[in-house]
Amino acid sequence: MLSTVTRLITQFVPTLYTLSLNLERQERAFTGTLTITGQSLSTDKTIRLHSKDLLIHSVTLDGKQTTWANESDELIITHPDLIQANHILVIRYTGTITDAMHGLYPCYYEDDGVKKELLATQFESHHAREVFPCIDEPEAKAEFDVTLTTEQSITVLGNMPIKWQRIEDNRLVTTFERTPRMSTYLVAWVTGALHRKTAQTTRGIDVNVWATPAQTPESLDFALESAVRSIDFYENYFGVEYPLPKSDHVALPDFSSGAMENWGLITYREVALLADPATTSISSKQYIATVVAHELAHQWFGNLVTMRWWNNLWLNESFASMMEYLATDYLYPEWNMWLEFSTNESIMALRRDSIDGVQAVQVDVHHPDEISTLFDGAIVYAKGARLLRMLQRYIGDEAFQAGLKQYFIAHAYQNTEADDLWHAMAHSSGKDIVQLMNTWISQPGYPVVRVEQTNTALALSQTQFFVGPHQPSTRIWPIPLNASSKDIPALLETREITTTYHGSSTPLRLNVGDSAHFITHYSPELFARLIEEVKTGSASRLDRLQLLHEATLLARGGVLPSVQLLELISAYRHETSEPVWSVLFIALSELRKFVETDELAEKKLRKFSASIARPQYKRLGWVARPHESEEDAKLRGTILSLTLYGEDPAAIQTAQGLYESHTLETLDAELRPLIISTVARYGDETVVDQLLERYLTTQSSELRQDICIGITSTPIPKKIDELLAAIKNSEIIRPQDAAHWFVYLIRGRESRDKAWQWIRDNWQWVIDTFEGDKSYDDYPRYSAAALSTAQQLQEYIDFFTPKKELAALTRVITIGVSEIEGRVELIGRDGPAVRTALRKL
């Protein structure tokens, strides 16, 4: 049994860490001397610090030797002179550099055929204790003086600028300026061979983008532009200056997360920071811009002002997720980022939040291993961002900005709870924000609002929306209805109301702007009017994609029959907007699970998908037109994907021809994964071998990503086995990329059974490689997202139920079972009608 979380800040409050580390990279070891100044609050002559896998050699208290012991990742220090007062601890210790991608670890890369390494740190959420003894809790803010001793002739980066640097005993010694008060999880350094591009913000802040010598200088330019402009934007929007003298951004060859907001030293996966102009797609540039904006938002949200404990992680991540879209939309208005928000964050949040048992945005932490489970991208990030967007709309952007400025000024370098933010917003807006927002962040799920009209009487009611099996729910929410008519109240705060609605020339809509976190079930008459607007082209792009996605959700939840999606999709036949088409693609993909066992119905669905895409296929073709918009360039990939799914012989031949006549680097970046997927699907073993060899030799993270997406489409059993085996071989697939390969293989129709068997056969490898990492629960999560038969459900239950006792996996397994049960139920309920309708097409 795991012990409950004990908060060590209650017995010792550090104020200054003076850390000197000697990094022996080749020996995979480090030696540390640590001085901690702080105040003891203990009454039992002990101080407890977090310390994991460190060998302690000596501990002194105010210059006097102490006794100490290690117990459950804690260093327990005892001395009879230990009283409730300020003390100075000096600890000498050694530790190990491991490949775990947390704590202090090596990053591997190859430059001109020579294997090389960096050293980097990853301390969020509770891994600083693996490198130095500390109070490893967000509330335990302190200042840090850091000195690193390393090999010579390398770059050494830390949170702060270098104070001095010199050679001592043929070693490079680097001391950094003292940090401001900050949490341990934000301390960071990177050492090794790096090159950079540099620029300054309007106010003169130094901004640097770093990468290994294996990456081209040109690949750093876009991220640098985005970083400089994002800092300028945030300083203006928040009304609070960027808190540090510099902002470093480092692309790491090995990195478990997408990026990490270490204060002043942000680390990234290479694919999240580097944009080679020759090979980078528009989608990848958008991804890089949003990731950079997300991490820079953290420099205020999370770093300057930090949640007191992990139950309020959303105070960091929800805000950064919202602000990444706000900033990127301002910097690159041509991208229409709020449409991207609706097709990415909103869809992800609404889908996962409909499953019974899902966590709330704010959730208590009862066990240490539960901390890593909080980082649910669909809830703490996407749903939280959606709720903050709802708040911004509810109180207005001016009040929202004023509330943020007040919050930052009042709590700079301190820790906060949710109510601190809500009170600031209430003060700036004059509205009762506290009760409104606490209801939304504390309750899991969301409502479906039903709308019925009888003459001038409009009945509105709310119930919690579920997909799949669920317990009865009596939850209600204060819902900002954002209606298209002023006849409708601003808030629905009760289970049901009836109001007078006089009608208008345009159909009634709720949640205009798609900012509030609910979906709408319109009566058939009201829904028909909305569909007519789609057909005539008078509905906005956001209205069109929102209507379609909410209909797919209502079908999954059994509110609408799935067969109705066929008619609804047909209404979008002449659609030209890329964001709307991304939802059309989702809606068409929703139907595929119904036809896997019916050859005729599947052929009809393929033909139907291609027919829906045909008008845009004729318009866009395969080759970019002069001066075409970036939106059309992105749309081409979606249209061609549906055309190829329709098994169009000419399209297949064209894809194969492009592959044969181009190098991978010179293929259209928007189409490259699709072309690779086509040749892998219709090619022989030689094609798969060639692609895997190219994967091994390229230094381009984007090219590796595209090959991963495409090569996993092979239907050849032998090659599927080889790709699955390669996941465990770090010489072929980096551990950071293992989950991507697994998810593409378990999603594939031909590879699903093999991938599902593989993960069960190799679960010990998952434990050995990822236990303690945020990605540990990816494997039960991705498995549940792909399995769809009653037999697979039972296999999932049989395999994962014994693992539910692990706090890191409890929630994800529970939700996984519900997710598969819901899918099996849906296929059984709606499958016959969908297949019958398709056969008649």
PDB file of C-alpha atoms in Angstrom, residues 251-424:
ATOM      1  CA  ALA A 251      15.683  21.419 -28.343  1.00  0.00           C
ATOM      2  CA  LEU A 252      16.585  18.111 -26.682  1.00  0.00           C
ATOM      3  CA  PRO A 253      17.040  14.901 -28.710  1.00  0.00           C
ATOM      4  CA  ASP A 254      15.495  12.885 -25.854  1.00  0.00           C
ATOM      5  CA  PHE A 255      12.599  14.335 -23.903  1.00  0.00           C
ATOM      6  CA  SER A 256       9.564  12.570 -22.479  1.00  0.00           C
ATOM      7  CA  SER A 257       7.059  15.443 -22.537  1.00  0.00           C
ATOM      8  CA  GLY A 258       6.399  17.913 -25.332  1.00  0.00           C
ATOM      9  CA  ALA A 259       8.114  20.751 -23.477  1.00  0.00           C
ATOM     10  CA  MET A 260       8.881  21.932 -19.938  1.00  0.00           C
ATOM     11  CA  GLU A 261       8.574  25.480 -18.650  1.00  0.00           C
ATOM     12  CA  ASN A 262      11.729  25.582 -16.466  1.00  0.00           C
ATOM     13  CA  TRP A 263      12.067  29.227 -15.485  1.00  0.00           C
ATOM     14  CA  GLY A 264      14.339  30.947 -17.997  1.00  0.00           C
ATOM     15  CA  LEU A 265      15.442  27.616 -19.528  1.00  0.00           C
ATOM     16  CA  ILE A 266      12.566  25.990 -21.395  1.00  0.00           C
ATOM     17  CA  THR A 267      13.274  22.528 -22.786  1.00  0.00           C
ATOM     18  CA  TYR A 268      11.490  20.927 -25.747  1.00  0.00           C
ATOM     19  CA  ARG A 269      11.344  17.876 -27.899  1.00  0.00           C
ATOM     20  CA  GLU A 270      13.076  18.727 -31.159  1.00  0.00           C
ATOM     21  CA  VAL A 271       9.810  18.377 -33.082  1.00  0.00           C
ATOM     22  CA  ALA A 272       8.199  20.983 -30.796  1.00  0.00           C
ATOM     23  CA  LEU A 273      10.853  23.664 -31.404  1.00  0.00           C
ATOM     24  CA  LEU A 274      12.701  23.143 -34.692  1.00  0.00           C
ATOM     25  CA  ALA A 275      11.229  24.134 -38.055  1.00  0.00           C
ATOM     26  CA  ASP A 276      13.453  23.374 -41.029  1.00  0.00           C
ATOM     27  CA  PRO A 277      12.048  25.570 -43.834  1.00  0.00           C
ATOM     28  CA  ALA A 278      12.694  22.793 -46.334  1.00  0.00           C
ATOM     29  CA  THR A 279      10.651  20.103 -44.594  1.00  0.00           C
ATOM     30  CA  THR A 280       8.236  21.694 -42.091  1.00  0.00           C
ATOM     31  CA  SER A 281       4.494  21.668 -42.698  1.00  0.00           C
ATOM     32  CA  ILE A 282       2.091  24.473 -41.828  1.00  0.00           C
ATOM     33  CA  SER A 283       0.574  22.281 -39.124  1.00  0.00           C
ATOM     34  CA  SER A 284       4.010  21.787 -37.573  1.00  0.00           C
ATOM     35  CA  LYS A 285       4.700  25.530 -37.542  1.00  0.00           C
ATOM     36  CA  GLN A 286       1.347  26.067 -35.820  1.00  0.00           C
ATOM     37  CA  TYR A 287       2.265  23.384 -33.294  1.00  0.00           C
ATOM     38  CA  ILE A 288       5.639  24.976 -32.593  1.00  0.00           C
ATOM     39  CA  ALA A 289       4.112  28.445 -32.210  1.00  0.00           C
ATOM     40  CA  THR A 290       1.510  27.195 -29.732  1.00  0.00           C
ATOM     41  CA  VAL A 291       4.012  25.150 -27.707  1.00  0.00           C
ATOM     42  CA  VAL A 292       6.393  28.112 -27.443  1.00  0.00           C
ATOM     43  CA  ALA A 293       3.490  30.382 -26.456  1.00  0.00           C
ATOM     44  CA  HIS A 294       2.273  27.787 -23.924  1.00  0.00           C
ATOM     45  CA  GLU A 295       5.645  27.477 -22.201  1.00  0.00           C
ATOM     46  CA  LEU A 296       6.193  31.226 -22.162  1.00  0.00           C
ATOM     47  CA  ALA A 297       2.754  31.759 -20.597  1.00  0.00           C
ATOM     48  CA  HIS A 298       4.001  29.522 -17.786  1.00  0.00           C
ATOM     49  CA  GLN A 299       6.752  32.032 -17.026  1.00  0.00           C
ATOM     50  CA  TRP A 300       3.919  34.007 -15.410  1.00  0.00           C
ATOM     51  CA  PHE A 301       1.331  31.232 -14.771  1.00  0.00           C
ATOM     52  CA  GLY A 302       3.162  28.607 -12.754  1.00  0.00           C
ATOM     53  CA  ASN A 303       6.581  30.191 -12.357  1.00  0.00           C
ATOM     54  CA  LEU A 304       5.996  33.751 -11.116  1.00  0.00           C
ATOM     55  CA  VAL A 305       2.775  32.645  -9.408  1.00  0.00           C
ATOM     56  CA  THR A 306       2.610  28.947  -8.556  1.00  0.00           C
ATOM     57  CA  MET A 307      -0.141  26.659  -7.319  1.00  0.00           C
ATOM     58  CA  ARG A 308       0.276  25.741  -3.645  1.00  0.00           C
ATOM     59  CA  TRP A 309      -0.178  22.018  -4.302  1.00  0.00           C
ATOM     60  CA  TRP A 310      -0.701  19.714  -7.273  1.00  0.00           C
ATOM     61  CA  ASN A 311      -4.492  19.590  -6.843  1.00  0.00           C
ATOM     62  CA  ASN A 312      -4.430  23.035  -8.458  1.00  0.00           C
ATOM     63  CA  LEU A 313      -2.167  22.027 -11.347  1.00  0.00           C
ATOM     64  CA  TRP A 314      -4.829  23.472 -13.638  1.00  0.00           C
ATOM     65  CA  LEU A 315      -3.834  26.953 -12.413  1.00  0.00           C
ATOM     66  CA  ASN A 316      -0.671  26.335 -14.444  1.00  0.00           C
ATOM     67  CA  GLU A 317      -1.791  24.192 -17.333  1.00  0.00           C
ATOM     68  CA  SER A 318      -5.326  25.377 -18.081  1.00  0.00           C
ATOM     69  CA  PHE A 319      -4.200  28.975 -18.322  1.00  0.00           C
ATOM     70  CA  ALA A 320      -1.147  28.190 -20.424  1.00  0.00           C
ATOM     71  CA  SER A 321      -3.330  26.097 -22.754  1.00  0.00           C
ATOM     72  CA  MET A 322      -5.766  28.955 -23.225  1.00  0.00           C
ATOM     73  CA  MET A 323      -3.081  31.616 -23.532  1.00  0.00           C
ATOM     74  CA  GLU A 324      -1.195  29.675 -26.228  1.00  0.00           C
ATOM     75  CA  TYR A 325      -4.193  30.168 -28.514  1.00  0.00           C
ATOM     76  CA  LEU A 326      -4.769  33.771 -27.474  1.00  0.00           C
ATOM     77  CA  ALA A 327      -1.150  34.691 -28.167  1.00  0.00           C
ATOM     78  CA  THR A 328      -0.792  32.708 -31.397  1.00  0.00           C
ATOM     79  CA  ASP A 329      -4.061  34.083 -32.736  1.00  0.00           C
ATOM     80  CA  TYR A 330      -2.715  37.590 -32.156  1.00  0.00           C
ATOM     81  CA  LEU A 331       0.710  36.852 -33.661  1.00  0.00           C
ATOM     82  CA  TYR A 332      -0.550  34.877 -36.687  1.00  0.00           C
ATOM     83  CA  PRO A 333      -4.145  36.002 -37.354  1.00  0.00           C
ATOM     84  CA  GLU A 334      -4.167  34.259 -40.738  1.00  0.00           C
ATOM     85  CA  TRP A 335      -4.235  30.917 -38.917  1.00  0.00           C
ATOM     86  CA  ASN A 336      -7.647  31.496 -37.263  1.00  0.00           C
ATOM     87  CA  MET A 337      -6.429  29.821 -34.096  1.00  0.00           C
ATOM     88  CA  TRP A 338      -9.761  29.888 -32.274  1.00  0.00           C
ATOM     89  CA  LEU A 339     -11.136  27.642 -35.008  1.00  0.00           C
ATOM     90  CA  GLU A 340      -8.162  25.367 -34.334  1.00  0.00           C
ATOM     91  CA  PHE A 341      -9.053  25.531 -30.637  1.00  0.00           C
ATOM     92  CA  SER A 342     -12.555  24.257 -31.413  1.00  0.00           C
ATOM     93  CA  THR A 343     -11.280  21.418 -33.607  1.00  0.00           C
ATOM     94  CA  ASN A 344      -8.528  20.357 -31.190  1.00  0.00           C
ATOM     95  CA  GLU A 345      -8.883  21.317 -27.523  1.00  0.00           C
ATOM     96  CA  SER A 346     -12.684  21.449 -27.493  1.00  0.00           C
ATOM     97  CA  ILE A 347     -13.120  18.107 -29.219  1.00  0.00           C
ATOM     98  CA  MET A 348     -10.518  16.414 -27.028  1.00  0.00           C
ATOM     99  CA  ALA A 349     -12.116  17.809 -23.864  1.00  0.00           C
ATOM    100  CA  LEU A 350     -15.718  16.998 -24.811  1.00  0.00           C
ATOM    101  CA  ARG A 351     -14.883  13.422 -25.773  1.00  0.00           C
ATOM    102  CA  ARG A 352     -12.943  12.427 -22.693  1.00  0.00           C
ATOM    103  CA  ASP A 353     -15.104  14.411 -20.274  1.00  0.00           C
ATOM    104  CA  SER A 354     -18.176  12.413 -21.350  1.00  0.00           C
ATOM    105  CA  ILE A 355     -16.845   9.169 -19.830  1.00  0.00           C
ATOM    106  CA  ASP A 356     -18.046   8.287 -16.350  1.00  0.00           C
ATOM    107  CA  GLY A 357     -15.219   8.291 -13.815  1.00  0.00           C
ATOM    108  CA  VAL A 358     -13.131  10.984 -15.487  1.00  0.00           C
ATOM    109  CA  GLN A 359     -11.291  13.345 -13.153  1.00  0.00           C
ATOM    110  CA  ALA A 360     -12.405  16.899 -12.489  1.00  0.00           C
ATOM    111  CA  VAL A 361     -10.181  19.802 -13.484  1.00  0.00           C
ATOM    112  CA  GLN A 362      -9.318  20.254  -9.819  1.00  0.00           C
ATOM    113  CA  VAL A 363      -8.710  16.950  -8.056  1.00  0.00           C
ATOM    114  CA  ASP A 364      -7.238  15.970  -4.718  1.00  0.00           C
ATOM    115  CA  VAL A 365      -3.962  14.039  -4.510  1.00  0.00           C
ATOM    116  CA  HIS A 366      -4.065  11.194  -2.013  1.00  0.00           C
ATOM    117  CA  HIS A 367      -0.932   9.247  -2.981  1.00  0.00           C
ATOM    118  CA  PRO A 368       2.486  10.368  -4.258  1.00  0.00           C
ATOM    119  CA  ASP A 369       2.153   8.368  -7.485  1.00  0.00           C
ATOM    120  CA  GLU A 370      -1.120  10.124  -8.301  1.00  0.00           C
ATOM    121  CA  ILE A 371       0.704  13.364  -9.090  1.00  0.00           C
ATOM    122  CA  SER A 372       1.773  12.155 -12.537  1.00  0.00           C
ATOM    123  CA  THR A 373      -1.801  11.114 -13.361  1.00  0.00           C
ATOM    124  CA  LEU A 374      -3.028  14.698 -13.055  1.00  0.00           C
ATOM    125  CA  PHE A 375      -1.421  15.687 -16.365  1.00  0.00           C
ATOM    126  CA  ASP A 376      -4.451  14.629 -18.434  1.00  0.00           C
ATOM    127  CA  GLY A 377      -4.219  16.622 -21.649  1.00  0.00           C
ATOM    128  CA  ALA A 378      -7.957  16.415 -22.274  1.00  0.00           C
ATOM    129  CA  ILE A 379      -8.996  17.650 -18.815  1.00  0.00           C
ATOM    130  CA  VAL A 380      -6.416  19.739 -16.950  1.00  0.00           C
ATOM    131  CA  TYR A 381      -5.175  21.240 -20.217  1.00  0.00           C
ATOM    132  CA  ALA A 382      -8.004  21.267 -22.781  1.00  0.00           C
ATOM    133  CA  LYS A 383     -11.116  21.344 -20.601  1.00  0.00           C
ATOM    134  CA  GLY A 384      -9.494  23.803 -18.235  1.00  0.00           C
ATOM    135  CA  ALA A 385      -8.603  26.057 -21.162  1.00  0.00           C
ATOM    136  CA  ARG A 386     -12.164  25.814 -22.417  1.00  0.00           C
ATOM    137  CA  LEU A 387     -13.510  26.850 -19.003  1.00  0.00           C
ATOM    138  CA  LEU A 388     -11.191  29.843 -18.880  1.00  0.00           C
ATOM    139  CA  ARG A 389     -12.263  30.832 -22.385  1.00  0.00           C
ATOM    140  CA  MET A 390     -15.842  30.595 -21.076  1.00  0.00           C
ATOM    141  CA  LEU A 391     -14.901  32.891 -18.184  1.00  0.00           C
ATOM    142  CA  GLN A 392     -13.209  35.372 -20.525  1.00  0.00           C
ATOM    143  CA  ARG A 393     -16.352  35.593 -22.629  1.00  0.00           C
ATOM    144  CA  TYR A 394     -18.623  35.802 -19.571  1.00  0.00           C
ATOM    145  CA  ILE A 395     -16.868  38.774 -17.959  1.00  0.00           C
ATOM    146  CA  GLY A 396     -15.354  40.366 -21.093  1.00  0.00           C
ATOM    147  CA  ASP A 397     -11.720  40.558 -22.163  1.00  0.00           C
ATOM    148  CA  GLU A 398     -11.062  43.917 -20.487  1.00  0.00           C
ATOM    149  CA  ALA A 399     -12.133  42.628 -17.065  1.00  0.00           C
ATOM    150  CA  PHE A 400     -10.284  39.366 -17.732  1.00  0.00           C
ATOM    151  CA  GLN A 401      -7.021  41.235 -18.408  1.00  0.00           C
ATOM    152  CA  ALA A 402      -7.489  43.479 -15.382  1.00  0.00           C
ATOM    153  CA  GLY A 403      -8.102  40.451 -13.166  1.00  0.00           C
ATOM    154  CA  LEU A 404      -4.926  38.758 -14.398  1.00  0.00           C
ATOM    155  CA  LYS A 405      -2.803  41.845 -13.751  1.00  0.00           C
ATOM    156  CA  GLN A 406      -4.216  42.156 -10.238  1.00  0.00           C
ATOM    157  CA  TYR A 407      -3.552  38.436  -9.633  1.00  0.00           C
ATOM    158  CA  PHE A 408       0.086  38.611 -10.776  1.00  0.00           C
ATOM    159  CA  ILE A 409       0.891  41.759  -8.819  1.00  0.00           C
ATOM    160  CA  ALA A 410      -0.745  40.495  -5.627  1.00  0.00           C
ATOM    161  CA  HIS A 411       0.850  37.027  -5.690  1.00  0.00           C
ATOM    162  CA  ALA A 412       4.218  37.440  -7.471  1.00  0.00           C
ATOM    163  CA  TYR A 413       6.821  34.887  -6.248  1.00  0.00           C
ATOM    164  CA  GLN A 414       4.165  33.302  -4.043  1.00  0.00           C
ATOM    165  CA  ASN A 415       1.746  30.357  -4.129  1.00  0.00           C
ATOM    166  CA  THR A 416      -2.007  30.462  -4.655  1.00  0.00           C
ATOM    167  CA  GLU A 417      -5.255  28.525  -4.508  1.00  0.00           C
ATOM    168  CA  ALA A 418      -8.074  28.674  -7.049  1.00  0.00           C
ATOM    169  CA  ASP A 419     -10.067  31.197  -5.038  1.00  0.00           C
ATOM    170  CA  ASP A 420      -7.221  33.727  -5.249  1.00  0.00           C
ATOM    171  CA  LEU A 421      -7.722  33.895  -9.010  1.00  0.00           C
ATOM    172  CA  TRP A 422     -11.515  33.901  -8.828  1.00  0.00           C
ATOM    173  CA  HIS A 423     -11.496  36.755  -6.314  1.00  0.00           C
ATOM    174  CA  ALA A 424      -9.281  38.792  -8.646  1.00  0.00           C
TER     175      ALA A 424
END
